[in-house]
Short mmCIF file of C-alpha atoms and ligand atoms in Angstrom, two decimals:
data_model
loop_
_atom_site.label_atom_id
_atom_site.label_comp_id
_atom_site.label_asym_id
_atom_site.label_seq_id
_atom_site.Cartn_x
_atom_site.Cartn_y
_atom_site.Cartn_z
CA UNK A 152 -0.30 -59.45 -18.34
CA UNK A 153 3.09 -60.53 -19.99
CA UNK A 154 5.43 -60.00 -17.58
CA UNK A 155 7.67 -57.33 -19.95
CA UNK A 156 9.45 -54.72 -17.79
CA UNK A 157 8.93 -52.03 -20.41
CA UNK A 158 5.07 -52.32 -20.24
CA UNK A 159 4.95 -52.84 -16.68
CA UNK A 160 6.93 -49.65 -15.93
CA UNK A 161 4.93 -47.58 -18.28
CA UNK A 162 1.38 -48.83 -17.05
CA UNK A 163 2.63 -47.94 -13.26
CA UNK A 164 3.87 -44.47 -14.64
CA UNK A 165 0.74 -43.47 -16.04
CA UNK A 166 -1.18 -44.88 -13.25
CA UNK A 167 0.22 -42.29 -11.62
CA UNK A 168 -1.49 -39.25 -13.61
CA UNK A 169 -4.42 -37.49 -11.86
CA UNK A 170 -7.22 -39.32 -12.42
CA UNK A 171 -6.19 -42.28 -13.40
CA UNK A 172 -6.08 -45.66 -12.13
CA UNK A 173 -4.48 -49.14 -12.65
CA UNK A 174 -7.35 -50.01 -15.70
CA UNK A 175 -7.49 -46.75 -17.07
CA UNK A 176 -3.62 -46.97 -17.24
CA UNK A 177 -3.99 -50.02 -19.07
CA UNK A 178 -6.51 -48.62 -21.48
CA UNK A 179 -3.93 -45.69 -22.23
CA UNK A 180 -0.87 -47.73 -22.46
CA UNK A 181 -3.35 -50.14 -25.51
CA UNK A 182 -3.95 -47.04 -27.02
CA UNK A 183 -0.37 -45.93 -27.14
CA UNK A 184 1.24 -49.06 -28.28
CA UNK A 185 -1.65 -49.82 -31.02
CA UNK A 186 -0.63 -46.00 -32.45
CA UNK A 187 3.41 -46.07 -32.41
CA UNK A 188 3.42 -43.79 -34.99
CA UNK A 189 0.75 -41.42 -34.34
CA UNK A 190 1.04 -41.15 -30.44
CA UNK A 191 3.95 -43.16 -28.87
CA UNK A 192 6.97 -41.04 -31.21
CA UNK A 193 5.09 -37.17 -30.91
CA UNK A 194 4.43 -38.06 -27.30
CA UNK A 195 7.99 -39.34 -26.45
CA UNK A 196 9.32 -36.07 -28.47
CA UNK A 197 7.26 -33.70 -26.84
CA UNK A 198 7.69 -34.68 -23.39
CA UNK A 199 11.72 -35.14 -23.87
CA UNK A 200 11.57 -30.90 -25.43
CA UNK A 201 9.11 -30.37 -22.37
CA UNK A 202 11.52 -31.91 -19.64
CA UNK A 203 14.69 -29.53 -21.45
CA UNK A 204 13.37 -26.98 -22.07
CA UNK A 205 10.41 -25.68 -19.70
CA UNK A 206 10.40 -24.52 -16.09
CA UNK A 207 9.14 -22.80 -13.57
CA UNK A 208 10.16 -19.25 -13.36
CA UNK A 209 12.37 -18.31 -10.44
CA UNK A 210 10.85 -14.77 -10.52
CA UNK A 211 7.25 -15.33 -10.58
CA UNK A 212 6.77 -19.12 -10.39
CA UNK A 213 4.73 -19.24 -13.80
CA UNK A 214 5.91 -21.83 -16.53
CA UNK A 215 8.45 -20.50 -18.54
CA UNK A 216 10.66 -21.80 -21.82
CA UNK A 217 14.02 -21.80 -20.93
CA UNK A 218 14.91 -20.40 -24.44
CA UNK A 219 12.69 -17.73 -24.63
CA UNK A 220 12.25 -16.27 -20.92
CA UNK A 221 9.05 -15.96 -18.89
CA UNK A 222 6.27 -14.32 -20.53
CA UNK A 223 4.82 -13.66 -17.19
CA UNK A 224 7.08 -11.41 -15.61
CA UNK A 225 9.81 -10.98 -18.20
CA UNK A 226 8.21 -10.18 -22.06
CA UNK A 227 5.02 -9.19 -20.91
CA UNK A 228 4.14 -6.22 -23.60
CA UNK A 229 1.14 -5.21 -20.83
CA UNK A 230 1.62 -3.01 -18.07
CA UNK A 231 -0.32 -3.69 -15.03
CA UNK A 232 -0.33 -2.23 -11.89
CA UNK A 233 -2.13 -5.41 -9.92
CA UNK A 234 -1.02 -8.64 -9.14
CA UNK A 235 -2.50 -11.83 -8.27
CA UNK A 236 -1.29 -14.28 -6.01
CA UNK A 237 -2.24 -17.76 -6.26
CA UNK A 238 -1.23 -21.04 -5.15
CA UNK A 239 -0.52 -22.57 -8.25
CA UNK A 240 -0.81 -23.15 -12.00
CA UNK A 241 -3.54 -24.43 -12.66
CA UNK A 242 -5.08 -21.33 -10.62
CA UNK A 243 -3.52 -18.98 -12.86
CA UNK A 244 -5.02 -20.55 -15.61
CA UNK A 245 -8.41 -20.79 -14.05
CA UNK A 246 -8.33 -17.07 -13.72
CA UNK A 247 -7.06 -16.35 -17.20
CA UNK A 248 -9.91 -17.93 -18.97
CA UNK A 249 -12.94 -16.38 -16.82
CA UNK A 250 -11.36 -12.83 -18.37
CA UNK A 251 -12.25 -11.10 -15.20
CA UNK A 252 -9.15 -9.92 -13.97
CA UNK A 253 -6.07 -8.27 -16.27
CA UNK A 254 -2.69 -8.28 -14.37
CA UNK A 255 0.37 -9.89 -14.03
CA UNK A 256 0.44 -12.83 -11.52
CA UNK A 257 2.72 -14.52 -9.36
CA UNK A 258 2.57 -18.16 -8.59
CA UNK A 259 3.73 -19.47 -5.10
CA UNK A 260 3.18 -23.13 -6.09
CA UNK A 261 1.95 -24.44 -2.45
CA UNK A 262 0.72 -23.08 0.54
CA UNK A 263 2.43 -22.48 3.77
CA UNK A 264 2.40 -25.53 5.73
CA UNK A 265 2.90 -24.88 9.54
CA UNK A 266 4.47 -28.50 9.85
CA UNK A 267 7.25 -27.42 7.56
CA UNK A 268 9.35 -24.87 7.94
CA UNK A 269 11.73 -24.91 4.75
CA UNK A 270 8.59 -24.53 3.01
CA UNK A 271 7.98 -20.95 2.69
CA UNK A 272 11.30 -19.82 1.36
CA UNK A 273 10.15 -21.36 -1.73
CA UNK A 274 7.01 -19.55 -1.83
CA UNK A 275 8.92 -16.79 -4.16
CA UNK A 276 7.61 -14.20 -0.89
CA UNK A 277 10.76 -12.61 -1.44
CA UNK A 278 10.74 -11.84 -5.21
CA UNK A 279 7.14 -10.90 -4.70
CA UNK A 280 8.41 -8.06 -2.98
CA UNK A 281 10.31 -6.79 -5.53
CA UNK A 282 8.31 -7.29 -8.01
CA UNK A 283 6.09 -5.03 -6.48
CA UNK A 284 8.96 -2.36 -6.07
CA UNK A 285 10.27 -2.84 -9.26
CA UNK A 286 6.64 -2.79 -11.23
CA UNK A 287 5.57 -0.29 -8.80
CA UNK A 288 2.16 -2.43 -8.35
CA UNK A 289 -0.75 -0.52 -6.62
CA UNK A 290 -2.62 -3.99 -5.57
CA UNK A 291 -1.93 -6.95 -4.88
CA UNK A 292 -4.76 -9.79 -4.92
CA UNK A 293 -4.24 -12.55 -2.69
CA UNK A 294 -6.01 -15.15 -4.54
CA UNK A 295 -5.52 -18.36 -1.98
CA UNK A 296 -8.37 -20.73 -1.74
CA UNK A 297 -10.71 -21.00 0.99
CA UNK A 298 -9.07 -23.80 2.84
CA UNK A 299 -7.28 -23.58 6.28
CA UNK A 300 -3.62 -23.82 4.21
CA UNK A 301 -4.88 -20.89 1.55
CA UNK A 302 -5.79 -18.56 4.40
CA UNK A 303 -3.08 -18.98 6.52
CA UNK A 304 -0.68 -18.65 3.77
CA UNK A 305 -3.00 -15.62 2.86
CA UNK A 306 -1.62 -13.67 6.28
CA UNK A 307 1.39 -14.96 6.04
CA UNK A 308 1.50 -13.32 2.87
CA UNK A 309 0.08 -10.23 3.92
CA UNK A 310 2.46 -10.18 6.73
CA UNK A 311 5.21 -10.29 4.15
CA UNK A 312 4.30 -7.22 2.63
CA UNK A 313 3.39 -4.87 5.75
CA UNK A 314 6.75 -3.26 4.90
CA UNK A 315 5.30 -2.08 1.14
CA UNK A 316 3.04 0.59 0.46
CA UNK A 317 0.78 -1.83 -1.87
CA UNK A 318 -3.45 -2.08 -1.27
CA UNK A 319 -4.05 -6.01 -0.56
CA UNK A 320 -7.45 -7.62 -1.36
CA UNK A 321 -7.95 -10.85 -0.85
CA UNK A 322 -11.08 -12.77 -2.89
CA UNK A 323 -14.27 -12.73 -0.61
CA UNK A 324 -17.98 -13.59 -1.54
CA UNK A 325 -18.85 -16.49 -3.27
CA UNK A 326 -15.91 -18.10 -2.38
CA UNK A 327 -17.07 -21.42 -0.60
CA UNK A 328 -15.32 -22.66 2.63
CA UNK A 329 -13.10 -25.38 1.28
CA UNK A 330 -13.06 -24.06 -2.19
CA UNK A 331 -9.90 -24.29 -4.43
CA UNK A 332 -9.34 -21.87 -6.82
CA UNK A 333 -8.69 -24.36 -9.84
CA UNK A 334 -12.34 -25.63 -9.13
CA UNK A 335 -14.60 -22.81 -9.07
CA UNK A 336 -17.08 -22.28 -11.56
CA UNK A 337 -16.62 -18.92 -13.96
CA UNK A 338 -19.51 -17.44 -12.33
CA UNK A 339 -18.30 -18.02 -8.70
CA UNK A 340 -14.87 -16.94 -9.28
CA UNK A 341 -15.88 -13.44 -11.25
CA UNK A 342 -17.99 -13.29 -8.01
CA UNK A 343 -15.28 -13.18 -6.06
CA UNK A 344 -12.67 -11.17 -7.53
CA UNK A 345 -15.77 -8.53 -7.78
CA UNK A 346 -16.48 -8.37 -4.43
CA UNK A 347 -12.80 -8.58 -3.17
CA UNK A 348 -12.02 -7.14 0.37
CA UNK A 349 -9.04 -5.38 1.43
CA UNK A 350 -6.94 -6.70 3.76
CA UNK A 351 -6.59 -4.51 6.79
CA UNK A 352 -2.90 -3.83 7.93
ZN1 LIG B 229 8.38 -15.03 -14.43
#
């Protein structure tokens, strides 16, 4: 190594990626610096546009452009009468491409952790109540993973919306003990959404 601050600081930046480790992050940063042109300039571009200009929705908790408004909750030409709660984005997406479920969904981004309190007013609970009001939803599908956070923030959930008049399922068969939504196989999650279980209030 050559001791420059510049290539230090990016190498320990990307190191920190999912996945990737001190070497890889050295492979990535070579790659990068051999194509200024081709990688380095788009990259820099895109990822300045992405920090301005996308967000997550206060509403729903999807990814929204700030310019445009969230095509989740807001310009969504569909209307459902379900929705889908899951624990993040990358679940949402998940469940998008296995094409087994069509509804809107809403996106807590984390789970309720009993160790920290401040933690579940950001859960968007409270705007998932009205959304269900306002888009006068008939079900909601709690879509946590199988792990002792997804399940308790599955009752806490269902807790939260003893006051509506909504049906809550909650994904059942299939579904392995431990299993997070963003890893199941196609087949395992159409399983579950299937086989879904009410809750009972
Ligand atoms: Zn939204």
């Amino acid at each position: 190594m050559q001791n420059i601050s510049e290539v230090d600081e990016l190498i320990k930046l990307i190191s920190k990626l999912p996945g990737l480790g001190p070497k890889s992050a050295k492979r990535i940063f070579l790659k990068l610096i051999n194509n200024r042109e081709e990688l380095i300039k788009p990259i820099a571009k895109t990822l300045a546009e992405v920090y301005k200009n996308i967000s997550r929705c206060k509403i729903c908790g999807s990814l929204k452009s700030n310019s445009a408004g969230c095509n989740n909750c807001e310009n969504n030409k569909n209307k459902y009468n379900k929705i889908c709660v899951v624990e993040n984005i990358a679940d949402q997406w998940s469940i998008e491409n296995s094409s087994i479920y069509q509804g809107y969904f809403h996106i807590l981004g984390g789970t309720v952790s009993s160790s920290n309190n401040k933690k579940k007013e950001d859960l968007l609970i409270n705007s998932l109540v009205e959304r269900i009001e306002k888009d006068h939803i008939e079900e909601v599908i709690i879509a946590t993973s199988a792990t002792v956070e997804g399940q308790t923030t599955a009752f806490y959930i269902q807790d939260a919306l003893k006051k509506t008049n909504v049906k809550i399922s909650k994904l059942a068969q299939g579904l392995p003990v431990g299993g997070e939504i963003e890893n199941l196989d196609d087949g395992t999650l159409i399983s579950a959404f299937k086989n879904r279980q009410s809750f009972i209030k």
